[in-house]
Amino acid sequence: SQASREEAQIATSAELESEAEPWSLPQLPGGRGRSGLLSPLFKVLCDGSGGASGLQADSGALRYMKRLYKVYATKEGIPKSNRSHLYNTVRLFTPSIQHKQASVDQATGAVQSVGLQFNLDRVTAVEHPLKSVLLYTVSDSASFPSAAQCMCHLVWTEPEPSSQMLPRPPHSFSFESQPKSRKKYKWVEVDVTPLLQPLVASAKRSIQVSVNFTCVRDQLQPPSARDSPISLVPPSLLLYLNDRSAHAYHGWYSLHNKGSPLQGPGQRGPSACPPGGGAARAVRSRHRR
Amino acid sequence: GEDTVSSELQKPLGPAAFNLSEYFKQFLFPQNECELHDFRLSFSQLKWDSWIVAPHRYNPRYCKGDCPRAVGQRYGSPVHTMVQNIIYEKQLDDSVPRPSCVPAQYSPLSVLTVEPDGSIAYKEYEDMIATKCTCR
């Protein structure tokens, strides 16, 4: 199956990677070399100056990632063993805003067209994209209906026209808004994996997209809620990646490999998405019997 | 060790310096043997908490202690360790040290960092916490 082929590729490339990767060569942060923890560690060991300094992170983004950290790791910081996803890296990029138009349509609610640019410089060559999500942070939960039919229009605007890439048609899709948290802050995730995959996989360093996001209120809402406009912060981009290098944790590989006798060619491998995939669950129940 | 003990007993006993029970204790309960030690580190000590958001505390642990002469399976040491011990004890070559007490197994660590461009990365790193020691 595709997934098991991918696992085999990852295992062989991880071995190749470990042979080819000169550990002793320090690479300083800021360049496109290593990202995350290793470059600053090398920097400290090489010239004694401390860690990585840089831009402040967006507080909403930070709040979301802290929540994600609690879901994926124990208090001691160890990845939880009950994970079933393939990725060992999650990156959250906040956009720089190119342009913004907002208008309110009585029938469909607020319509915002926002031109966003995401700088993906930190994604390294060994990080393989698995899933891409636009993440909306809804801070004013009162004005966001708990259940609404939303429509998202995405128009890719390339930073520079490239001959190989055909102009992309606008994409629009609708979804039921399922805010992810009951607390003060809510997040709405819009899965754009099929649309973004070619761009992220082509090691594009900058992605420009114009996003229209409309929500049609649920008729059952009280009139007062229906009238108040939706305040939406431009979405961030969440990338789920699999780091194939030797120093990244591939525990899922050994976990899932332990079960490999069960996974014959006809069976699907572990899902690339968070738990909830029907097939993945089906495999587990058979295993129990 | 029997002949060692008997030869020790033949020596004249100095009343003040020699306590038999203490002497036997060092054979029964080896002191300072190779084992795992905790070391809790907080990134604020390194002034890294501005870019390492989680975990707040990190216990990498470390291995420290003497390697016994005949390590055998208790440490999961390979046979090579015993050979090195013999080379060291027979002083066949001064440059060959006694086997060292080093980590044998690790567990991974999840780290949440703020990158220099302001993006946020959750990554899982292999071999970041020592969980078992060995002599080799």
Short mmCIF file of N, CA, C and O in Angstrom, two decimals, chain A residues 226-279:
data_model
loop_
_atom_site.label_atom_id
_atom_site.label_comp_id
_atom_site.label_asym_id
_atom_site.label_seq_id
_atom_site.Cartn_x
_atom_site.Cartn_y
_atom_site.Cartn_z
N ARG A 226 -27.23 36.29 15.30
CA ARG A 226 -27.08 36.26 13.84
C ARG A 226 -26.60 37.62 13.34
O ARG A 226 -25.89 37.73 12.35
N ASP A 227 -27.04 38.68 14.03
CA ASP A 227 -26.71 40.01 13.46
C ASP A 227 -25.26 40.39 13.72
O ASP A 227 -24.64 41.09 12.94
N SER A 228 -24.70 39.93 14.84
CA SER A 228 -23.35 40.45 15.15
C SER A 228 -22.36 39.86 14.16
O SER A 228 -22.42 38.68 13.84
N PRO A 229 -21.46 40.68 13.59
CA PRO A 229 -20.53 40.17 12.56
C PRO A 229 -19.53 39.20 13.20
O PRO A 229 -19.28 39.23 14.39
N ILE A 230 -18.96 38.34 12.34
CA ILE A 230 -17.95 37.38 12.82
C ILE A 230 -16.59 38.08 12.76
O ILE A 230 -16.23 38.66 11.75
N SER A 231 -15.88 38.04 13.89
CA SER A 231 -14.54 38.66 13.83
C SER A 231 -13.54 37.53 13.67
O SER A 231 -13.43 36.65 14.49
N LEU A 232 -12.85 37.54 12.54
CA LEU A 232 -11.92 36.45 12.26
C LEU A 232 -10.52 37.02 12.07
O LEU A 232 -10.33 37.97 11.33
N VAL A 233 -9.59 36.38 12.76
CA VAL A 233 -8.19 36.75 12.55
C VAL A 233 -7.72 35.97 11.32
O VAL A 233 -8.14 34.82 11.13
N PRO A 234 -6.89 36.58 10.45
CA PRO A 234 -6.41 35.78 9.30
C PRO A 234 -5.79 34.47 9.79
O PRO A 234 -5.17 34.42 10.84
N PRO A 235 -6.01 33.42 9.02
CA PRO A 235 -5.60 32.09 9.49
C PRO A 235 -4.08 31.94 9.49
O PRO A 235 -3.36 32.59 8.74
N SER A 236 -3.62 31.03 10.39
CA SER A 236 -2.21 30.62 10.33
C SER A 236 -2.16 29.34 9.51
O SER A 236 -3.20 28.75 9.20
N LEU A 237 -0.95 28.93 9.17
CA LEU A 237 -0.80 27.70 8.39
C LEU A 237 -0.10 26.68 9.27
O LEU A 237 0.96 26.95 9.85
N LEU A 238 -0.76 25.52 9.40
CA LEU A 238 -0.24 24.43 10.25
C LEU A 238 0.26 23.33 9.32
O LEU A 238 -0.51 22.83 8.50
N LEU A 239 1.53 22.99 9.41
CA LEU A 239 2.08 21.91 8.56
C LEU A 239 2.46 20.73 9.45
O LEU A 239 3.20 20.88 10.42
N TYR A 240 1.92 19.54 9.10
CA TYR A 240 2.32 18.31 9.79
C TYR A 240 3.35 17.63 8.90
O TYR A 240 3.08 17.34 7.74
N LEU A 241 4.56 17.42 9.45
CA LEU A 241 5.68 16.93 8.63
C LEU A 241 6.30 15.70 9.28
O LEU A 241 6.20 15.50 10.50
N ASN A 242 6.97 14.93 8.44
CA ASN A 242 7.73 13.82 8.99
C ASN A 242 9.21 14.08 8.74
O ASN A 242 9.67 14.07 7.59
N ASP A 243 9.94 14.33 9.82
CA ASP A 243 11.37 14.59 9.72
C ASP A 243 12.08 13.25 9.57
O ASP A 243 11.97 12.37 10.44
N ARG A 244 12.77 13.07 8.43
CA ARG A 244 13.35 11.75 8.14
C ARG A 244 14.78 11.63 8.65
O ARG A 244 15.43 10.62 8.43
N SER A 245 15.30 12.64 9.27
CA SER A 245 16.71 12.58 9.66
C SER A 245 16.88 11.64 10.85
O SER A 245 15.91 11.29 11.54
N ALA A 246 18.15 11.27 11.10
CA ALA A 246 18.44 10.24 12.12
C ALA A 246 18.14 10.76 13.51
O ALA A 246 17.80 10.00 14.40
N HIS A 247 18.24 12.08 13.75
CA HIS A 247 18.07 12.54 15.13
C HIS A 247 16.61 12.77 15.47
O HIS A 247 16.26 13.06 16.59
N ALA A 248 15.72 12.62 14.46
CA ALA A 248 14.29 12.78 14.78
C ALA A 248 13.74 11.46 15.30
O ALA A 248 14.25 10.39 14.96
N TYR A 249 12.70 11.53 16.12
CA TYR A 249 12.11 10.33 16.73
C TYR A 249 11.20 9.67 15.72
O TYR A 249 10.31 10.30 15.14
N HIS A 250 11.46 8.37 15.51
CA HIS A 250 10.59 7.62 14.59
C HIS A 250 9.89 6.51 15.36
O HIS A 250 9.64 5.46 14.83
N GLY A 251 9.57 6.77 16.61
CA GLY A 251 9.00 5.69 17.44
C GLY A 251 7.80 5.06 16.79
O GLY A 251 7.59 3.87 16.87
N TRP A 252 6.98 5.88 16.08
CA TRP A 252 5.77 5.32 15.47
C TRP A 252 6.17 4.20 14.53
O TRP A 252 5.51 3.21 14.38
N TYR A 253 7.41 4.33 13.95
CA TYR A 253 7.82 3.35 12.95
C TYR A 253 7.98 2.00 13.66
O TYR A 253 7.46 0.99 13.25
N SER A 254 8.64 2.04 14.84
CA SER A 254 8.87 0.75 15.50
C SER A 254 7.56 0.26 16.09
O SER A 254 7.20 -0.89 16.02
N LEU A 255 6.73 1.24 16.61
CA LEU A 255 5.44 0.84 17.18
C LEU A 255 4.64 0.10 16.12
O LEU A 255 4.18 -1.01 16.31
N HIS A 256 4.51 0.78 14.95
CA HIS A 256 3.62 0.20 13.93
C HIS A 256 4.29 -1.01 13.31
O HIS A 256 3.64 -1.95 12.92
N ASN A 257 5.62 -1.03 13.26
CA ASN A 257 6.30 -2.15 12.66
C ASN A 257 6.10 -3.38 13.52
O ASN A 257 5.98 -4.49 13.03
N LYS A 258 6.00 -3.16 14.84
CA LYS A 258 5.79 -4.31 15.73
C LYS A 258 4.53 -5.04 15.28
O LYS A 258 4.44 -6.23 15.30
N GLY A 259 3.57 -4.23 14.77
CA GLY A 259 2.33 -4.90 14.38
C GLY A 259 2.42 -5.39 12.96
O GLY A 259 1.48 -5.87 12.39
N SER A 260 3.61 -5.29 12.32
CA SER A 260 3.64 -5.47 10.85
C SER A 260 3.09 -6.84 10.41
O SER A 260 2.42 -6.92 9.40
N PRO A 261 3.29 -7.96 11.14
CA PRO A 261 2.72 -9.19 10.56
C PRO A 261 1.25 -9.05 10.27
O PRO A 261 0.71 -9.63 9.37
N LEU A 262 0.57 -8.17 10.94
CA LEU A 262 -0.87 -8.03 10.67
C LEU A 262 -1.09 -7.26 9.38
O LEU A 262 -2.14 -7.27 8.80
N GLN A 263 -0.10 -6.53 8.98
CA GLN A 263 -0.38 -5.62 7.85
C GLN A 263 0.07 -6.28 6.56
O GLN A 263 1.20 -6.12 6.16
N GLY A 264 -0.82 -7.05 5.97
CA GLY A 264 -0.46 -7.65 4.67
C GLY A 264 -0.61 -6.61 3.60
O GLY A 264 -1.06 -5.50 3.87
N PRO A 265 -0.23 -6.99 2.39
CA PRO A 265 -0.29 -5.98 1.31
C PRO A 265 -1.68 -5.41 1.15
O PRO A 265 -1.87 -4.26 0.82
N GLY A 266 -2.70 -6.16 1.46
CA GLY A 266 -4.05 -5.63 1.19
C GLY A 266 -4.51 -4.67 2.26
O GLY A 266 -5.53 -4.03 2.15
N GLN A 267 -3.74 -4.57 3.32
CA GLN A 267 -4.27 -3.73 4.42
C GLN A 267 -3.58 -2.38 4.40
O GLN A 267 -2.44 -2.28 4.04
N ARG A 268 -4.32 -1.39 4.85
CA ARG A 268 -3.75 -0.06 4.87
C ARG A 268 -2.80 0.07 6.05
O ARG A 268 -2.99 -0.51 7.08
N GLY A 269 -1.81 0.95 5.86
CA GLY A 269 -0.84 1.20 6.94
C GLY A 269 -1.43 2.19 7.92
O GLY A 269 -2.59 2.54 7.83
N PRO A 270 -0.61 2.67 8.82
CA PRO A 270 -1.09 3.63 9.79
C PRO A 270 -1.54 4.90 9.07
O PRO A 270 -1.02 5.24 8.02
N SER A 271 -2.51 5.58 9.65
CA SER A 271 -3.06 6.76 8.95
C SER A 271 -2.08 7.92 9.13
O SER A 271 -1.39 8.05 10.15
N ALA A 272 -2.09 8.82 8.14
CA ALA A 272 -1.20 9.99 8.25
C ALA A 272 -1.92 11.08 9.02
O ALA A 272 -1.41 12.15 9.25
N CYS A 273 -3.18 10.81 9.37
CA CYS A 273 -3.92 11.88 10.02
C CYS A 273 -4.16 11.50 11.46
O CYS A 273 -3.99 10.35 11.84
N PRO A 274 -4.55 12.43 12.27
CA PRO A 274 -4.88 12.09 13.67
C PRO A 274 -5.91 10.97 13.73
O PRO A 274 -6.60 10.74 12.76
N PRO A 275 -6.00 10.31 14.88
CA PRO A 275 -6.92 9.15 15.00
C PRO A 275 -8.31 9.57 14.58
O PRO A 275 -8.71 10.73 14.69
N GLY A 276 -9.05 8.63 14.07
CA GLY A 276 -10.41 8.93 13.61
C GLY A 276 -10.59 8.31 12.24
O GLY A 276 -11.65 8.16 11.72
N GLY A 277 -9.44 7.89 11.62
CA GLY A 277 -9.56 7.28 10.27
C GLY A 277 -10.30 5.96 10.44
O GLY A 277 -9.91 5.16 11.27
N GLY A 278 -11.27 5.75 9.70
CA GLY A 278 -12.06 4.52 9.88
C GLY A 278 -11.21 3.29 9.67
O GLY A 278 -11.19 2.39 10.46
N ALA A 279 -10.40 3.33 8.63
CA ALA A 279 -9.64 2.12 8.29
C ALA A 279 -8.70 1.81 9.44
O ALA A 279 -8.61 0.68 9.88
#
